[in-house]
XYZ file of N, CA, C and O in Angstrom:
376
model
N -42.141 -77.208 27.612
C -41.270 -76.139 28.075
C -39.900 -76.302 27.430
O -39.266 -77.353 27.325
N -39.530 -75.017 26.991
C -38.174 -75.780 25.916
C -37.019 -75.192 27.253
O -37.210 -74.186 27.936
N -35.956 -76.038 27.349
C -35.198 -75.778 28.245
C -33.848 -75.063 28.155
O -33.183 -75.180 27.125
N -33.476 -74.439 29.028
C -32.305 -73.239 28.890
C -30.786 -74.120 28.998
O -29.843 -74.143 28.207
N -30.972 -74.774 30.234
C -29.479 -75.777 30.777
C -30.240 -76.463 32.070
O -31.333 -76.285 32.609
N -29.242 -77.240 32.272
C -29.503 -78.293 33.259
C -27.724 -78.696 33.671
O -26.768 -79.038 32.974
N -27.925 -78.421 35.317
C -27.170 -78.914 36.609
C -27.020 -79.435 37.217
O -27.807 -79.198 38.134
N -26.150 -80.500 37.522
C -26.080 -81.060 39.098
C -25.575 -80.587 40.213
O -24.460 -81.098 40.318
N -25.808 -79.788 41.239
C -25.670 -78.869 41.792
C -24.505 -79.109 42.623
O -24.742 -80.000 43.440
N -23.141 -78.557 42.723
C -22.056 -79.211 43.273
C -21.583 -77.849 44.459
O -22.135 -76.760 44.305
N -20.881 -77.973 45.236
C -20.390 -76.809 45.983
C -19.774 -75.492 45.302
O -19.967 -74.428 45.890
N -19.185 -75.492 44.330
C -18.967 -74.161 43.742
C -19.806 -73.394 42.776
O -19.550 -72.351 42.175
N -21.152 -74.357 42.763
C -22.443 -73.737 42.229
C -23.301 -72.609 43.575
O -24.246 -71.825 43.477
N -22.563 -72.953 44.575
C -22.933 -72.207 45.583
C -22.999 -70.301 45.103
O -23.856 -69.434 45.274
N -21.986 -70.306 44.625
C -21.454 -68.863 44.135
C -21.985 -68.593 42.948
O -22.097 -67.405 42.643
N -22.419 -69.602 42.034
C -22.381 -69.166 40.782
C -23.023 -70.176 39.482
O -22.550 -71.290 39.259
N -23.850 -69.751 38.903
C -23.509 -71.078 37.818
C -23.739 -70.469 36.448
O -24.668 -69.791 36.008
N -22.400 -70.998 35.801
C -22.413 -70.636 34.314
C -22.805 -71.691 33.815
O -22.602 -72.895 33.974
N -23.757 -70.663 32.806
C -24.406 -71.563 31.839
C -24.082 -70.682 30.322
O -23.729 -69.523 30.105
N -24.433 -71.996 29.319
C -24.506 -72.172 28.223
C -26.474 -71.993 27.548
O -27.184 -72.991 27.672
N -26.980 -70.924 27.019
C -28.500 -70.986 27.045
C -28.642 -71.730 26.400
O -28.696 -71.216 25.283
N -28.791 -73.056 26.318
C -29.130 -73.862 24.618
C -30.554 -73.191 24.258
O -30.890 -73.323 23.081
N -31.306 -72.595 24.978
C -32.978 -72.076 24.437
C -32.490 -70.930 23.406
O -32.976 -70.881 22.276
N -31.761 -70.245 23.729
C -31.216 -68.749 23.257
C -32.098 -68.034 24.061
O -32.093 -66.855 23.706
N -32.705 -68.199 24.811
C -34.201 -67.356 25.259
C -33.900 -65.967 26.283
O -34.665 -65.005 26.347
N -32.781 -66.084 26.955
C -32.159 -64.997 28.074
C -31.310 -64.092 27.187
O -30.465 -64.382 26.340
N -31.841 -62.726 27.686
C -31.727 -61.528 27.081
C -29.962 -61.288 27.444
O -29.483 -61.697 28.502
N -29.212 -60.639 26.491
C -28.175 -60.158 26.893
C -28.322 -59.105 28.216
O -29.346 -58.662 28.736
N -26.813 -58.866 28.576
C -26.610 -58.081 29.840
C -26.997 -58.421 31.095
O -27.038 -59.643 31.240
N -27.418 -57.540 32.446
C -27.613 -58.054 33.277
C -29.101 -58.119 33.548
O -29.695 -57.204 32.977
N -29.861 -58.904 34.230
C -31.107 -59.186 34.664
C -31.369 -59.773 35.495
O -30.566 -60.552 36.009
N -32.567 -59.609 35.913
C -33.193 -60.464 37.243
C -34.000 -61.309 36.570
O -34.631 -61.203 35.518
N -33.824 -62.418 37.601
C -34.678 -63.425 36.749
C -35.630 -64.233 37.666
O -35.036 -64.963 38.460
N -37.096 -64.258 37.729
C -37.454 -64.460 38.037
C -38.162 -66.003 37.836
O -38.444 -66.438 36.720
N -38.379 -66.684 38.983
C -38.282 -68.419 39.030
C -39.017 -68.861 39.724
O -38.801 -68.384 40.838
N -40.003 -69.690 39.750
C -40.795 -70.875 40.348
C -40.477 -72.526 39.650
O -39.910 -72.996 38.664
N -41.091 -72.923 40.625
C -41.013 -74.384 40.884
C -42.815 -74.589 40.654
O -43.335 -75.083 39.654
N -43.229 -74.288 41.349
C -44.412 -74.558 41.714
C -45.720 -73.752 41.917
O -46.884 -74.027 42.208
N -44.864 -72.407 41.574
C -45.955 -71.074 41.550
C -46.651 -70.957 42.851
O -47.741 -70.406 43.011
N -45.635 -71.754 44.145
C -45.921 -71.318 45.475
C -44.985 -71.098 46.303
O -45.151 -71.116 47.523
N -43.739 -70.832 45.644
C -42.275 -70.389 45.848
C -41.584 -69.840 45.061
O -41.181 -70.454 44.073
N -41.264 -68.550 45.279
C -40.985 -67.797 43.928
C -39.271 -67.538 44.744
O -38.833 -67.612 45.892
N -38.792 -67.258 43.572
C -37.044 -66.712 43.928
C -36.506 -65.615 42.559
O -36.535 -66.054 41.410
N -36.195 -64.675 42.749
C -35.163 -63.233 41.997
C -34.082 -63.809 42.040
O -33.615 -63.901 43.175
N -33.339 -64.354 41.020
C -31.755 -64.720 40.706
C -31.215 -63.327 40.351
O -32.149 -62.646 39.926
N -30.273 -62.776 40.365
C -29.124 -62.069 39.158
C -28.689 -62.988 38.208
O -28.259 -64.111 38.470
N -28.818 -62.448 36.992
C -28.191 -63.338 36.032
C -27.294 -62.216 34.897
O -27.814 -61.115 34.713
N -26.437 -62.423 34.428
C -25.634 -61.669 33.818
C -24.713 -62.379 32.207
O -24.424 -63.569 32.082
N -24.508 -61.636 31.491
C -23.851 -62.306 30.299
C -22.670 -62.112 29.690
O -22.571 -60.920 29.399
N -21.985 -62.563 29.452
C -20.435 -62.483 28.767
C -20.511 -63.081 27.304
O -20.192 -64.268 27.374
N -20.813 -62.710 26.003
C -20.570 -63.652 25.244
C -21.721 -64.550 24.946
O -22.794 -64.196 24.458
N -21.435 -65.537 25.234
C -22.468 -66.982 24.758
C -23.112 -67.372 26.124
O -24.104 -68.094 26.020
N -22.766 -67.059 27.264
C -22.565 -67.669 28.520
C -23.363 -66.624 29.602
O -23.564 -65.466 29.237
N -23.700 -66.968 30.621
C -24.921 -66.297 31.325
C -24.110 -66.961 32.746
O -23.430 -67.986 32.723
N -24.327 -66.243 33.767
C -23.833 -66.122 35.201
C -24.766 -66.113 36.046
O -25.263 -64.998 36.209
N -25.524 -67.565 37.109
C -26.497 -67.289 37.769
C -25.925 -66.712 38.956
O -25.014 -67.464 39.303
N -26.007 -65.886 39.626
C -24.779 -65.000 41.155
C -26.131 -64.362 42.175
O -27.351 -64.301 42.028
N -25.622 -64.145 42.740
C -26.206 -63.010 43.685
C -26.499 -63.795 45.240
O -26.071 -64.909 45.539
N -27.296 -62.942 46.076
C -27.452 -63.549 47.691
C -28.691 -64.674 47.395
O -28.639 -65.854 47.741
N -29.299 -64.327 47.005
C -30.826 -65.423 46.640
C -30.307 -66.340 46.030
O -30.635 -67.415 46.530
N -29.544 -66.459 45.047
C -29.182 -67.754 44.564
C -27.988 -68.791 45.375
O -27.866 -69.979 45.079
N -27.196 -68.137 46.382
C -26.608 -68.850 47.113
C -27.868 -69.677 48.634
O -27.533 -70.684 49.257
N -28.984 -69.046 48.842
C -29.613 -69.231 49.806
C -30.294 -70.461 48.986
O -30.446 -71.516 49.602
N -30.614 -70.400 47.945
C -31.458 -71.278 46.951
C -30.695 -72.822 47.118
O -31.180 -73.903 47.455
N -29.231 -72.426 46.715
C -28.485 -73.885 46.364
C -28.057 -74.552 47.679
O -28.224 -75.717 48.040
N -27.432 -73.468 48.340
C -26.684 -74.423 49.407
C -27.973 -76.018 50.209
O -27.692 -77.213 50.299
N -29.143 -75.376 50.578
C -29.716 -76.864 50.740
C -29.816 -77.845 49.698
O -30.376 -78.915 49.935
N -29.347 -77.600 48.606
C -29.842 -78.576 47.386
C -28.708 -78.853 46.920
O -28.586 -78.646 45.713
N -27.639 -79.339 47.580
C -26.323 -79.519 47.264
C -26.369 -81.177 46.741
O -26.421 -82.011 47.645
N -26.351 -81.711 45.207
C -26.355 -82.971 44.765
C -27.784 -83.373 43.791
O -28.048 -84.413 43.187
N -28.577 -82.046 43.929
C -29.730 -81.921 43.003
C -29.645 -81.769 41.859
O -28.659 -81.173 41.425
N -30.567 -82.217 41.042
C -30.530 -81.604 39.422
C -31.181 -80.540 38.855
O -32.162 -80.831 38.170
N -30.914 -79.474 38.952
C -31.847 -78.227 38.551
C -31.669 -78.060 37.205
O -30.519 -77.933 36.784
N -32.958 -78.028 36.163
C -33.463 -77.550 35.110
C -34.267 -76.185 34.990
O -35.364 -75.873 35.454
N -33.562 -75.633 34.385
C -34.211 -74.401 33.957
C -34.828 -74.013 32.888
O -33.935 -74.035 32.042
N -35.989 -73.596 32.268
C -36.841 -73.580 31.749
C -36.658 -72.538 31.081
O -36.013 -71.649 31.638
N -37.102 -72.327 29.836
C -37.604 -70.444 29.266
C -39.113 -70.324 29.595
O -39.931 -71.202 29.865
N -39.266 -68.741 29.476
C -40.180 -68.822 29.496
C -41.538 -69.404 28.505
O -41.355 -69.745 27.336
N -42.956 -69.457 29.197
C -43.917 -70.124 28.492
C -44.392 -68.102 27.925
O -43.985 -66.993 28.270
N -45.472 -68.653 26.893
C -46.163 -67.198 26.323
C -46.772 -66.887 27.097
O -47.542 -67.581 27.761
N -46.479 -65.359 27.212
C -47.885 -64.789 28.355
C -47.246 -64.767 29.488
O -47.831 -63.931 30.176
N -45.981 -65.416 30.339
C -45.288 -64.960 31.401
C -44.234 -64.093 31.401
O -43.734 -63.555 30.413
N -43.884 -63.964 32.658
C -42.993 -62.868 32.966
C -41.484 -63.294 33.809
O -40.520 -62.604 34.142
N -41.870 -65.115 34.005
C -41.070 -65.766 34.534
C -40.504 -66.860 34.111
O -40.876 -67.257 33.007
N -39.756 -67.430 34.634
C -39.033 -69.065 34.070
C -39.589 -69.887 35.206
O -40.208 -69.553 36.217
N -39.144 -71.188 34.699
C -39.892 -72.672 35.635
C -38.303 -72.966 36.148
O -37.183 -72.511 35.916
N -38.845 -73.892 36.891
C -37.392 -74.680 37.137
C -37.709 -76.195 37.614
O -38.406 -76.125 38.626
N -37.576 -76.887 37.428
C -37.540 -78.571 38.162
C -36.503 -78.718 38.892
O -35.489 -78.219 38.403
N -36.376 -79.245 39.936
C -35.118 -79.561 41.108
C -35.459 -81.406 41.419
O -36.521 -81.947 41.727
N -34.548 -81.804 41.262
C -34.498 -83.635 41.593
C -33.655 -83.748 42.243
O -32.509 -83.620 41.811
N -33.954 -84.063 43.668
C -32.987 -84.437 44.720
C -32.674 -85.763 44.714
O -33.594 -86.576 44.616
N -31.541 -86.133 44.800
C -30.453 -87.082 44.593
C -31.449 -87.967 45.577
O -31.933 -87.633 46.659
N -31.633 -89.531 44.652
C -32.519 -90.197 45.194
C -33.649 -90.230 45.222
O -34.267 -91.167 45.730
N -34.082 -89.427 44.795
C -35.615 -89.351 44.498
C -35.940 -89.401 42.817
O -37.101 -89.351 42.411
């Protein structure tokens, strides 16, 4: 899975997280982006672009982070043949 960015999830990621795509793989402008872990929990981000830089925002993505406050979330591009991105989450300590 070639990867987009990677986070350690801090309190003002609550609102927001800018990223840098190192994949190039996320389309300019605004989009929904659709995300699993495990393909038995799915989540719709907003994601949006300025430039080089991409904005994860919206109500779903604040419901997403606030329990995972100190985690490492990786985000994924997509694989061929989907319609979605992966994500890995590593909770601090584990």
């Amino acid at each position: 899975m070639e990867e987009i960015g990677t986070v350690n999830l801090v309190a003002n990621h609550v609102r927001r997280w800018r990223l840098h795509d190192g994949s190039g793989t996320l389309p300019a402008g605004w989009i929904v982006l659709m995300v699993t872990e495990d393909e038995n929990q799915w989540w719709r981000f907003e994601c949006q672009s300025e430039g080089d830089w991409h904005y994860i925002t919206g109500t779903e993505w604040s419901r997403f982070v606030q329990p995972r406050i100190d985690a490492r979330l990786t985000l994924y591009a997509q694989q061929d043949g989907e319609n979605f991105h992966r994500m890995k989450v590593i909770m601090r300590g584990n």
